[in-house]
Amino acid sequence: MANSIESTLVETRVFQPPEGFAQHANVSGQAGYQALLEAADRDPDAFWAKQAREYLQWTKPFTKVLDESRAPFFEWFGDGELNVSANCLDVNLKNGNADKIAIIFEADDGVAKKITYQELHDRVCQLANGLKALGYKKGERSIIYMPMSIEAVVAMQACARLGVTHSVVFGGFSAKSLHERITDVGATLVLTADEQMRGGKAIALKPAVDEALGMGGCEAVRHCIVYKRTGGKVAWDAKRDLWLHDVADKQAKTCEAVTVGAEHPLFILYTSGSTGKPKGVQHSSAGYLLWAKLTMQWVFDAKAKDVFWCTADVGWVTGHTYVAYGPLAAGLTQIVFEGVPTYPNAGRFWKTIQEHKVSIFYTAPTAIRSLIKTSDAEAAVHPKSFDLSSLRLLGSVGEPINPEAWMWYHTNVGGGRCPIVDTWWQTETGGHMITPMPGATPLKPGSCTTRLPGITAAIVDEVGGDVAAGQGGLLVIKRPWPSMIRGIWGDPERYVKSYFPPELGGYYLAGDGAQCDKDGCFWIMGRIDDVLNVSGHRLGTMEVESALVAHEMVAEAAVVGRPDATTGEAIVAFVVLKRSRPEGDEAIALGKQLRDWVAKEIGPIAKPKEIRFGDNLPKTRSGKIMRRLLRVVAKGEAVTQDISTLENPAILDQLSKPV
Ligand code: PRX
């Protein structure tokens, strides 16, 4: 990320909230923002209690706000009870939104399907009744391995309605990754589809489920429920498999929402850490939903007339908070998009915005960067060739957005009139943490700007001491917040070790390096651990290394990230084979074989961009791989660092040459 850091730090442009926008914003002007900030800092418990009473409907009111007695295992609103699905659906029926469009499903082939809040409610109830009839109840866990679809949202909401904790697995993950998650979470139910459509092609999903369930250790899974997306041929296990329409369609359209405690786990979502297997990040019901709803108001400035579009897949946290829960809790009309930004051509986003009159658009920098390239080359797919006048707010998420991409987004997509909310957050935080409030915060391209009310974000040194403005350090959150991670599923020790290291004295460690300027604006510099961010997707270097060494030919592997103009970071793998080092065409062929192997082991998103073979890896005398040197050679730069502890300096020369 070095290039983007250097350019962001000299950024001096400031964009004030447009006057018209600020006037009507949910949080208006600096005064509005400061008032919320001060109220939350002055008396956090009173502040959160007020928000939780105002924004959520409780079946049993809470009397306690934050319980710190088992820190860092915090509880929020612990004795309150509610149901998340009732807060997303039934609330809208009561508020007069029954006939309002809840979801516009934009299929891969461009055909749109609309569904009202009443219809969505009915379908969620039907599936929940079907699951109930199969014996599923509160406390069980389900795996959802489905494409972007109304059905995926229905599946998540139906689980929430019954108190079944869901764990969504991105459809691009392999059978092996799926198996890891099914067994770790102890799932009793799997929901999937026959196939998914992406870029005009049908991609099978069910075979990965069949393979995963056949690997052993999944005996607790009683049913696999299959959504018929394409009608493609699937293998069928009559004892286990059921069509989703057979389970749901004949059921009643009302289903009483099962009341759960505020802390009941709504979902577990796996994400990469610096060591070991992916972590099952556990989220609560009440605190999580409060944050989803609140940030819809604060950050997306949600208004009844908005058409909201978050392009993230429900397999990631962004698709949880800002597709499956937030927009529904806020009563908005939203787009659920099945396709890819480049199909049938690179104008797809802009055409969809034009067609459905999208007013709030939220996507990732990697998508913007890839579209800049094609738009500049071909006028027909340039945003200027479309009517984007419905847009009033833009958002960015998942990785730092470089100022050049920010400016392009602002000028060409936002027509210079739409604020951009660059939202910093993580799977673990549940929702936005550091981000502009569009009617209040002056924007600086490349900075996610200021903290949200109640979010005590700060930059500290290795022992938790505050660092001065403009100094780099560790990004921490000093006090708990309602939507924070509640634990790593099945591994409380790892939770404490990863997020609350003792030397930081109880602060939440985000894992990002950052700095804060004199205006209180944060500039994220990237991960401080061995976590990579490829196209906004989080991957652990260890995971990719483990996949590589699982190949019979590989003796050793080290994986690093290299800055990439489109994907943010790209994976470069250094590999030592059990046999002699291949060269020329043989190295190219073996490199391809290993890249495909990683795609099969983890999923295509983990495929290394480049593989370099060596006789050895650069190691210290005690045998530790010197990754910092590999990062330098991966970039094609000369090593100027101190290499006195390196045992085999000659190896750097060998590894510095691409295959
Ligand atoms: O490094 C930060 C980066 O993405 C990481 C979180 O990844 P994940 O849990 O997959 O969640 C992504 C979607 C919320 C963070 O530790 N990141 C996320 N948003 C930003 C960002 N880096 C810079 N600016 C952002 N707006």
XYZ file of C-alpha atoms and ligand atoms in Angstrom:
685
model
C 0.000 0.000 0.000
C 3.060 2.233 0.104
C 2.092 4.276 -2.949
C -1.375 5.044 -1.757
C -0.122 5.990 1.706
C 2.361 8.434 0.281
C -0.205 10.072 -1.937
C -2.902 10.235 0.735
C -0.637 11.925 3.211
C -0.039 14.907 0.978
C -3.757 15.224 0.192
C -4.999 18.743 0.933
C -8.366 18.933 -0.844
C -11.379 19.312 1.420
C -14.997 18.984 0.277
C -17.637 20.560 2.512
C -21.068 18.913 2.679
C -23.193 20.442 -0.111
C -25.561 22.991 1.415
C -28.722 21.415 0.040
C -27.690 18.036 1.352
C -26.753 19.311 4.802
C -30.053 21.163 5.163
C -32.112 17.987 4.916
C -29.644 15.541 6.412
C -30.498 13.305 9.364
C -27.392 14.690 11.055
C -26.883 18.239 9.896
C -23.716 20.295 10.093
C -20.815 20.110 12.525
C -23.128 21.219 15.330
C -25.364 18.189 14.780
C -22.393 15.839 14.753
C -20.715 17.426 17.781
C -23.927 17.261 19.813
C -24.170 13.492 19.239
C -20.466 13.002 19.889
C -20.585 14.885 23.161
C -23.750 13.177 24.367
C -22.225 9.748 23.694
C -18.914 10.648 25.367
C -20.547 12.296 28.394
C -22.823 9.428 29.388
C -22.451 6.425 27.083
C -24.970 4.236 28.922
C -27.685 6.883 28.764
C -26.877 7.590 25.127
C -27.068 3.948 24.038
C -30.141 3.238 26.126
C -31.934 6.109 24.418
C -30.953 4.900 20.933
C -31.880 1.291 21.713
C -35.327 2.317 22.987
C -35.947 4.602 20.050
C -34.668 2.383 17.241
C -35.615 -1.138 18.295
C -38.861 -2.797 19.261
C -38.449 -4.948 22.328
C -40.682 -7.770 23.509
C -39.102 -7.358 26.929
C -37.445 -4.024 27.715
C -33.868 -4.063 28.978
C -32.905 -2.597 32.325
C -29.114 -2.918 31.983
C -27.117 -1.258 29.219
C -23.445 -2.314 29.201
C -22.280 -5.144 31.426
C -18.487 -5.107 31.767
C -18.248 -7.608 34.595
C -16.766 -10.310 32.328
C -14.636 -7.982 30.165
C -13.586 -8.370 27.406
C -16.722 -10.503 27.010
C -19.131 -7.586 27.036
C -22.909 -7.699 27.100
C -25.275 -5.030 25.877
C -28.917 -4.648 26.885
C -28.431 -8.131 28.386
C -31.829 -8.679 30.022
C -33.844 -7.311 27.089
C -35.586 -9.551 24.557
C -36.617 -9.061 20.939
C -36.576 -10.658 17.512
C -34.425 -9.300 14.690
C -36.682 -10.430 11.851
C -39.719 -8.822 13.510
C -37.673 -5.627 13.732
C -36.948 -5.795 10.002
C -40.307 -6.969 8.646
C -43.282 -6.790 11.023
C -42.268 -3.265 11.982
C -42.602 -2.206 8.353
C -46.047 -3.751 8.027
C -47.137 -1.782 11.096
C -45.550 1.420 9.770
C -47.542 1.417 6.546
C -44.784 -0.038 4.349
C -46.624 -3.286 3.499
C -46.990 -2.347 -0.184
C -43.647 -0.633 -0.463
C -41.025 -2.424 -2.562
C -38.503 -3.983 -0.184
C -36.218 -5.605 -2.737
C -35.609 -5.108 -6.428
C -33.729 -8.204 -7.483
C -31.498 -7.412 -10.438
C -30.599 -10.774 -11.954
C -27.381 -11.503 -13.784
C -29.209 -11.367 -17.137
C -30.693 -7.929 -16.345
C -34.228 -9.109 -15.570
C -35.575 -7.354 -12.470
C -38.013 -8.838 -9.958
C -39.682 -6.762 -7.249
C -41.037 -7.839 -3.915
C -42.964 -5.787 -1.351
C -42.457 -5.777 2.406
C -45.683 -7.780 2.777
C -44.507 -10.393 0.272
C -41.062 -10.569 1.852
C -42.616 -10.989 5.284
C -44.866 -13.761 3.961
C -42.002 -15.641 2.337
C -39.822 -15.387 5.418
C -42.710 -16.709 7.522
C -43.352 -19.563 5.098
C -39.750 -20.698 5.166
C -39.587 -20.267 8.948
C -42.722 -22.422 9.277
C -41.179 -24.999 6.956
C -38.004 -25.103 9.034
C -40.073 -25.367 12.183
C -41.971 -28.312 10.705
C -38.608 -30.001 10.103
C -37.818 -29.549 13.778
C -35.385 -26.614 13.657
C -35.398 -24.369 16.676
C -33.663 -21.612 18.599
C -30.067 -22.406 19.476
C -29.249 -24.460 16.362
C -26.857 -23.285 13.679
C -27.333 -23.214 9.913
C -24.944 -22.738 7.018
C -26.190 -20.598 4.136
C -24.254 -21.152 0.905
C -26.389 -19.284 -1.575
C -26.042 -16.804 -4.408
C -27.172 -13.197 -4.151
C -30.940 -13.570 -4.347
C -34.163 -12.696 -2.591
C -34.045 -16.285 -1.328
C -30.710 -15.721 0.435
C -32.178 -12.754 2.318
C -35.298 -14.816 3.058
C -33.103 -17.646 4.393
C -31.182 -15.319 6.710
C -34.341 -13.624 7.937
C -36.157 -16.957 8.426
C -33.290 -18.237 10.581
C -33.365 -14.995 12.575
C -37.120 -15.387 13.012
C -36.624 -18.765 14.684
C -33.496 -17.864 16.647
C -31.421 -20.222 14.479
C -27.922 -18.716 14.255
C -26.789 -18.526 10.642
C -23.355 -18.672 9.177
C -23.247 -17.510 5.582
C -20.431 -18.869 3.450
C -19.540 -16.921 0.304
C -20.479 -18.920 -2.822
C -16.923 -18.573 -4.140
C -15.446 -20.664 -1.335
C -14.402 -24.242 -2.000
C -15.938 -27.453 -0.655
C -13.028 -27.699 1.761
C -13.590 -24.185 3.161
C -17.292 -24.956 3.403
C -16.571 -28.194 5.267
C -14.319 -26.350 7.707
C -17.140 -23.937 8.517
C -19.907 -26.569 8.723
C -17.917 -28.571 11.267
C -16.537 -25.627 13.251
C -19.964 -24.068 13.700
C -21.674 -27.412 14.394
C -24.375 -26.857 11.769
C -27.517 -28.980 11.686
C -28.925 -27.389 8.529
C -27.490 -26.276 5.180
C -29.305 -23.978 2.762
C -27.924 -23.739 -0.765
C -28.900 -23.444 -4.452
C -28.489 -25.691 -7.448
C -26.360 -23.136 -9.282
C -25.565 -19.461 -9.347
C -25.402 -17.152 -12.350
C -22.381 -14.901 -12.727
C -21.432 -13.023 -15.854
C -23.692 -15.127 -18.076
C -22.354 -18.420 -16.784
C -23.996 -20.960 -14.504
C -21.718 -22.007 -11.659
C -22.687 -25.054 -9.654
C -23.095 -24.685 -5.873
C -24.727 -27.907 -4.718
C -21.801 -30.202 -5.675
C -19.567 -28.309 -3.216
C -22.145 -28.947 -0.475
C -22.372 -32.634 -1.433
C -18.594 -32.891 -1.337
C -18.316 -31.038 1.977
C -21.018 -33.117 3.642
C -19.299 -36.256 2.398
C -15.982 -35.362 4.014
C -16.953 -36.595 7.451
C -17.694 -34.774 10.668
C -20.953 -33.320 9.304
C -23.268 -36.015 10.675
C -25.219 -33.412 12.657
C -26.573 -31.905 9.400
C -30.131 -33.217 9.087
C -31.191 -31.435 5.885
C -29.825 -29.668 2.872
C -32.434 -27.280 1.494
C -31.914 -26.307 -2.123
C -33.158 -23.179 -3.877
C -33.807 -23.933 -7.532
C -32.093 -20.985 -9.216
C -31.402 -22.362 -12.698
C -32.937 -25.827 -12.808
C -29.509 -27.275 -13.610
C -28.928 -30.955 -12.939
C -28.020 -31.846 -9.348
C -27.195 -35.033 -7.495
C -29.836 -35.811 -4.874
C -29.735 -37.533 -1.510
C -33.392 -38.393 -0.856
C -32.839 -38.750 2.888
C -31.248 -35.344 3.286
C -32.077 -33.022 0.383
C -35.251 -30.963 0.010
C -36.241 -28.275 -2.482
C -36.767 -24.909 -0.846
C -40.114 -24.464 -2.615
C -41.325 -27.816 -1.274
C -40.353 -26.798 2.253
C -41.876 -23.324 2.126
C -44.586 -22.843 -0.478
C -47.479 -24.620 1.226
C -46.811 -23.102 4.636
C -48.850 -20.374 6.345
C -47.821 -16.780 5.689
C -47.583 -15.828 9.322
C -45.116 -17.203 11.795
C -44.724 -15.856 15.273
C -41.222 -14.496 15.703
C -39.336 -16.363 18.420
C -38.234 -14.002 21.144
C -34.514 -14.173 21.893
C -32.280 -12.536 24.447
C -30.449 -9.399 23.298
C -27.164 -11.315 23.326
C -28.452 -14.327 21.399
C -26.016 -14.956 18.506
C -27.732 -13.725 15.350
C -24.882 -14.949 13.182
C -21.363 -16.257 13.023
C -19.287 -15.108 10.084
C -15.867 -16.528 9.318
C -13.024 -14.193 8.513
C -9.282 -14.523 8.146
C -6.812 -13.839 10.906
C -3.042 -13.732 10.853
C -2.659 -17.264 12.171
C -4.504 -20.540 11.907
C -7.926 -21.224 10.503
C -10.516 -18.526 9.782
C -12.199 -17.206 12.914
C -15.930 -17.521 13.494
C -16.848 -13.966 14.448
C -19.937 -14.091 16.643
C -22.441 -11.234 16.655
C -25.340 -10.455 18.956
C -28.971 -9.744 18.094
C -29.874 -6.403 19.696
C -26.589 -4.489 19.725
C -25.857 -5.578 16.169
C -29.256 -4.598 14.805
C -29.190 -1.297 16.651
C -25.938 -0.449 14.917
C -27.196 -1.585 11.498
C -30.256 0.646 11.829
C -28.471 3.592 13.381
C -25.732 3.713 10.759
C -28.360 3.563 8.016
C -29.661 6.841 9.477
C -26.374 8.483 10.383
C -24.063 7.404 7.580
C -26.432 6.641 4.704
C -28.829 9.425 5.714
C -31.708 6.996 5.007
C -34.979 8.607 3.899
C -38.261 6.889 3.029
C -37.902 7.686 -0.692
C -34.385 6.316 -1.074
C -33.455 3.470 -3.364
C -30.431 1.931 -1.717
C -27.839 -0.261 -3.383
C -25.008 -1.998 -1.608
C -23.186 -4.179 -4.123
C -21.623 -6.530 -1.544
C -22.440 -10.232 -1.490
C -24.281 -11.586 1.553
C -21.254 -13.841 2.038
C -19.376 -10.878 3.546
C -20.204 -8.734 6.542
C -21.123 -5.772 4.329
C -23.843 -7.925 2.777
C -25.103 -8.822 6.240
C -25.341 -5.358 7.731
C -26.124 -3.368 4.597
C -28.185 -5.885 2.555
C -29.850 -8.476 4.779
C -30.532 -6.356 7.868
C -29.858 -2.577 7.798
C -31.881 -1.488 4.743
C -34.871 -3.597 5.830
C -34.742 -2.351 9.421
C -34.667 1.169 7.954
C -37.670 0.409 5.709
C -35.909 1.243 2.438
C -36.261 -0.097 -1.064
C -33.013 -1.789 -2.006
C -31.390 -3.490 -4.965
C -30.101 -7.027 -4.525
C -27.668 -7.650 -7.359
C -26.775 -11.091 -8.591
C -24.308 -10.228 -11.310
C -20.825 -8.811 -11.731
C -19.872 -5.186 -12.534
C -18.497 -6.072 -15.965
C -21.368 -8.093 -17.429
C -22.725 -7.658 -20.046
C -20.285 -4.757 -20.053
C -18.557 -2.327 -17.699
C -21.575 0.006 -17.780
C -23.668 -2.441 -15.718
C -23.569 -0.469 -12.445
C -24.469 2.799 -14.142
C -27.238 1.252 -16.235
C -28.735 -0.335 -13.105
C -28.560 2.960 -11.191
C -30.277 4.721 -14.114
C -32.970 2.078 -14.493
C -33.972 1.776 -10.844
C -33.259 5.398 -9.900
C -30.807 4.432 -7.191
C -30.177 7.278 -4.756
C -27.547 5.739 -2.442
C -24.785 3.606 -3.949
C -22.239 1.706 -1.851
C -19.382 -0.263 -3.401
C -15.698 -1.164 -3.044
C -12.660 0.766 -4.329
C -11.483 -2.266 -6.281
C -14.676 -2.194 -8.369
C -14.278 1.535 -8.969
C -10.636 1.155 -9.986
C -11.377 -1.616 -12.453
C -14.231 0.402 -13.971
C -12.049 3.505 -14.345
C -9.786 1.571 -16.689
C -12.580 0.325 -18.948
C -14.571 3.577 -18.847
C -11.590 5.608 -19.935
C -11.116 3.268 -22.866
C -14.751 3.044 -23.999
C -17.168 5.982 -23.894
C -20.290 3.808 -24.094
C -19.671 2.314 -20.657
C -18.480 5.555 -19.038
C -20.790 6.803 -16.256
C -21.211 10.038 -18.209
C -23.153 8.101 -20.837
C -25.912 7.347 -18.300
C -28.450 9.418 -16.399
C -27.216 9.173 -12.823
C -29.162 12.173 -11.559
C -31.070 10.023 -9.045
C -27.876 9.564 -7.005
C -27.463 11.705 -3.892
C -24.909 9.788 -1.844
C -21.991 7.463 -2.609
C -20.145 5.082 -0.326
C -16.917 3.125 -0.303
C -15.906 0.143 1.818
C -13.410 -2.636 2.319
C -10.030 -1.061 1.672
C -8.410 2.334 1.471
C -9.638 4.323 -1.508
C -6.806 6.167 -3.206
C -7.472 9.887 -3.819
C -7.381 9.435 -7.608
C -10.158 6.821 -7.497
C -12.066 8.971 -4.963
C -11.946 11.974 -7.297
C -13.070 9.906 -10.287
C -15.972 8.470 -8.286
C -16.906 11.925 -7.022
C -16.739 13.627 -10.425
C -17.975 10.989 -12.835
C -20.443 8.978 -10.788
C -21.516 11.581 -8.254
C -21.528 14.448 -10.746
C -19.563 16.490 -8.204
C -22.695 16.882 -6.076
C -22.826 13.647 -4.037
C -20.870 13.304 -0.799
C -18.796 10.124 -0.522
C -18.843 8.204 2.742
C -15.578 6.273 2.980
C -16.585 3.848 5.715
C -13.912 2.120 7.794
C -15.092 -0.955 9.646
C -14.526 -4.702 9.915
C -16.330 -8.029 10.212
C -15.687 -7.721 13.934
C -17.180 -4.247 14.363
C -20.583 -5.184 12.932
C -21.048 -1.836 11.186
C -19.455 1.506 10.307
C -17.013 2.915 12.852
C -14.977 5.717 11.313
C -16.740 7.460 8.478
C -18.122 10.794 7.387
C -21.674 11.731 8.242
C -22.569 13.107 4.829
C -24.456 16.195 5.963
C -21.891 17.124 8.582
C -18.352 15.994 7.831
C -15.921 17.792 5.511
C -14.454 15.135 3.206
C -10.797 14.531 2.450
C -10.170 12.141 -0.451
C -8.437 9.040 0.909
C -9.412 9.552 4.551
C -12.299 7.763 6.247
C -12.466 10.994 8.310
C -13.899 10.991 11.824
C -15.232 8.574 14.410
C -18.939 7.938 14.871
C -20.569 9.016 18.153
C -19.660 6.611 20.942
C -16.784 5.096 18.963
C -13.628 5.882 20.904
C -11.197 5.261 18.056
C -7.605 6.300 18.710
C -4.044 5.744 17.530
C -1.707 4.292 20.146
C 1.785 2.841 20.412
C 2.694 -0.783 21.287
C 1.876 -0.281 24.962
C -1.372 1.585 24.487
C -0.045 5.146 24.885
C -1.690 7.848 22.753
C 0.468 9.061 19.886
C 0.503 12.641 18.619
C -1.511 13.795 15.607
C 0.237 12.888 12.385
C 2.141 9.974 13.937
C 1.520 6.427 12.743
C 0.419 3.765 15.214
C -2.092 1.062 16.034
C -5.768 1.729 15.510
C -7.711 0.831 18.653
C -11.200 1.370 20.046
C -10.962 2.251 23.698
C -14.462 1.490 24.902
C -16.913 -1.271 23.920
C -19.742 -0.461 21.493
C -23.086 -2.229 20.950
C -22.350 -4.056 17.668
C -18.902 -5.321 18.580
C -17.816 -8.940 18.128
C -18.945 -11.055 21.089
C -16.419 -13.819 20.681
C -14.713 -16.234 18.323
C -16.975 -19.244 18.053
C -15.562 -22.046 20.180
C -12.294 -20.240 20.959
C -12.548 -17.671 23.784
C -8.774 -17.611 24.270
C -8.126 -16.655 20.683
C -10.703 -13.870 21.023
C -8.858 -12.335 23.947
C -5.442 -12.831 22.357
C -6.419 -11.409 18.957
C -8.450 -8.404 20.033
C -7.564 -7.525 23.626
C -3.816 -8.124 24.047
C -2.826 -7.384 27.664
C -0.226 -4.756 26.741
C -2.994 -2.515 25.378
C -4.801 -2.450 28.706
C -8.275 -3.438 27.518
C -8.437 -1.580 24.218
C -9.877 -3.362 21.172
C -7.061 -3.897 18.652
C -8.355 -3.517 15.110
C -5.262 -4.898 13.393
C -4.844 -1.834 11.171
C -2.049 0.705 11.157
C -3.301 4.269 10.842
C -2.742 7.862 11.751
C -4.986 10.680 12.819
C -4.395 14.215 11.543
C -4.863 17.449 13.475
C -8.539 17.648 12.433
C -9.270 14.242 13.945
C -9.397 12.570 10.512
C -8.138 8.997 10.305
C -5.943 7.718 7.486
C -5.825 3.919 7.321
C -2.461 2.554 6.228
C -3.305 -1.153 5.976
C -3.010 -4.218 8.160
C -0.276 -4.581 10.748
C -0.577 -8.363 10.759
C -0.280 -11.077 8.128
C -3.731 -10.390 6.754
C -4.010 -9.425 3.089
C -6.718 -7.364 1.486
C -7.278 -8.495 -2.082
C -10.134 -6.706 -3.848
C -11.558 -5.848 -0.434
C -11.491 -9.521 0.616
C -9.619 -10.501 3.693
C -7.180 -13.401 3.479
C -4.561 -14.701 5.869
C -1.101 -15.359 4.401
C -1.006 -18.498 6.566
C -4.171 -19.858 4.959
C -2.681 -19.561 1.486
C 0.633 -21.016 2.690
C -1.158 -23.981 4.282
C -3.019 -24.612 1.042
C 0.248 -24.543 -0.930
C 2.141 -26.904 1.375
C -0.825 -29.285 1.271
C 0.173 -29.939 -2.371
C 2.300 -33.061 -2.677
C 5.069 -31.306 -4.614
C 5.535 -28.379 -2.221
C 8.101 -28.414 0.573
C 7.772 -24.841 1.797
C 5.880 -21.684 0.920
C 5.802 -18.054 2.011
C 3.096 -15.673 0.906
C 3.188 -11.867 0.914
C 1.081 -9.025 -0.422
C 2.214 -6.635 -3.137
C 0.488 -3.319 -3.917
C -1.736 -3.667 -6.983
C -3.334 -0.842 -8.931
C -6.671 -2.644 -9.298
C -7.032 -5.158 -6.479
C -5.321 -3.079 -3.763
C -3.057 -5.953 -2.882
C -2.043 -9.000 -4.911
C -0.811 -12.320 -3.557
C 2.756 -13.333 -4.367
C 3.813 -16.811 -3.270
C 7.410 -17.990 -2.922
C 7.573 -21.743 -3.204
C 10.253 -24.362 -2.597
C 9.439 -27.688 -4.208
C 10.449 -31.103 -2.883
C 12.233 -31.630 -6.210
C 14.717 -29.276 -7.894
C 13.719 -25.740 -8.786
C 11.826 -25.597 -12.111
C 12.739 -23.021 -14.755
C 11.287 -21.626 -17.990
C 8.140 -23.237 -19.384
C 8.139 -25.859 -16.680
C 8.030 -23.172 -13.997
C 5.133 -21.477 -15.800
C 3.187 -24.751 -16.011
C 3.836 -25.670 -12.379
C 2.958 -22.150 -11.277
C -0.404 -22.451 -13.012
C -0.981 -25.850 -11.452
C -0.325 -24.479 -7.967
C -2.475 -21.393 -8.508
C -5.379 -23.617 -9.559
C -4.708 -25.823 -6.557
C -5.082 -22.873 -4.170
C -8.316 -21.866 -5.916
C -9.620 -25.371 -5.359
C -8.448 -25.552 -1.748
C -9.771 -22.153 -0.592
C -11.583 -20.449 -3.459
C -10.673 -18.395 -6.548
C -10.234 -15.202 -4.463
C -7.170 -16.762 -2.830
C -5.389 -17.579 -6.095
C -1.865 -16.094 -6.031
C -1.243 -13.598 -8.798
C 2.327 -14.776 -9.074
C 4.335 -17.794 -7.957
C 8.127 -17.712 -7.787
C 10.194 -20.819 -7.210
C 13.391 -20.895 -5.164
C 15.909 -23.429 -3.846
C 15.138 -22.024 -0.414
C 13.469 -19.071 1.318
C 15.313 -16.186 3.002
C 15.739 -17.240 6.620
C 17.417 -16.057 9.772
C 19.983 -18.310 11.424
C 17.245 -19.587 13.708
C 15.214 -20.619 10.656
C 12.599 -17.848 10.656
C 11.399 -16.749 7.208
C 12.173 -13.054 6.635
C 8.921 -11.952 5.083
C 9.796 -8.270 5.118
C 12.524 -9.027 2.569
C 10.104 -11.054 0.476
C 7.736 -8.077 0.421
C 10.527 -5.985 -1.073
C 11.503 -8.507 -3.750
C 7.845 -9.154 -4.593
C 7.556 -5.475 -5.520
C 10.600 -5.772 -7.772
C 12.590 -3.388 -5.570
C 16.202 -3.754 -4.510
C 16.771 -4.816 -0.913
C 18.345 -1.931 0.976
C 17.456 -3.118 4.488
C 19.834 -4.652 6.964
C 20.313 -8.305 5.993
C 22.998 -9.183 8.529
C 20.738 -11.736 10.229
C 19.986 -13.443 6.917
C 21.675 -16.811 6.605
C 21.452 -17.208 2.834
C 21.670 -13.740 1.172
C 22.193 -15.204 -2.304
C 18.630 -16.493 -2.321
C 17.244 -12.958 -2.646
C 18.735 -12.650 -6.092
C 17.142 -15.898 -7.212
C 13.707 -14.951 -5.839
C 13.718 -11.450 -7.247
C 13.180 -12.680 -10.808
C 9.601 -13.320 -11.905
C 9.068 -16.676 -13.645
O -7.870 -3.158 6.819
C -9.183 -2.681 6.980
C -9.918 -2.795 5.661
O -10.599 -4.037 5.712
C -10.384 -4.682 6.958
C -11.644 -5.387 7.406
O -11.958 -6.384 6.494
P -13.319 -7.193 6.641
O -13.435 -7.695 8.024
O -13.327 -8.183 5.545
O -14.447 -6.142 6.434
C -14.526 -5.445 5.224
C -15.818 -4.677 5.148
C -16.133 -3.832 6.295
C -9.981 -3.574 7.905
O -9.246 -4.063 8.988
N -10.896 -1.711 5.468
C -12.240 -1.801 5.536
N -12.808 -0.616 5.218
C -11.809 0.244 4.968
C -10.586 -0.450 5.128
N -9.400 0.164 4.967
C -9.408 1.467 4.645
N -10.536 2.193 4.459
C -11.756 1.626 4.588
N -12.847 2.351 4.385
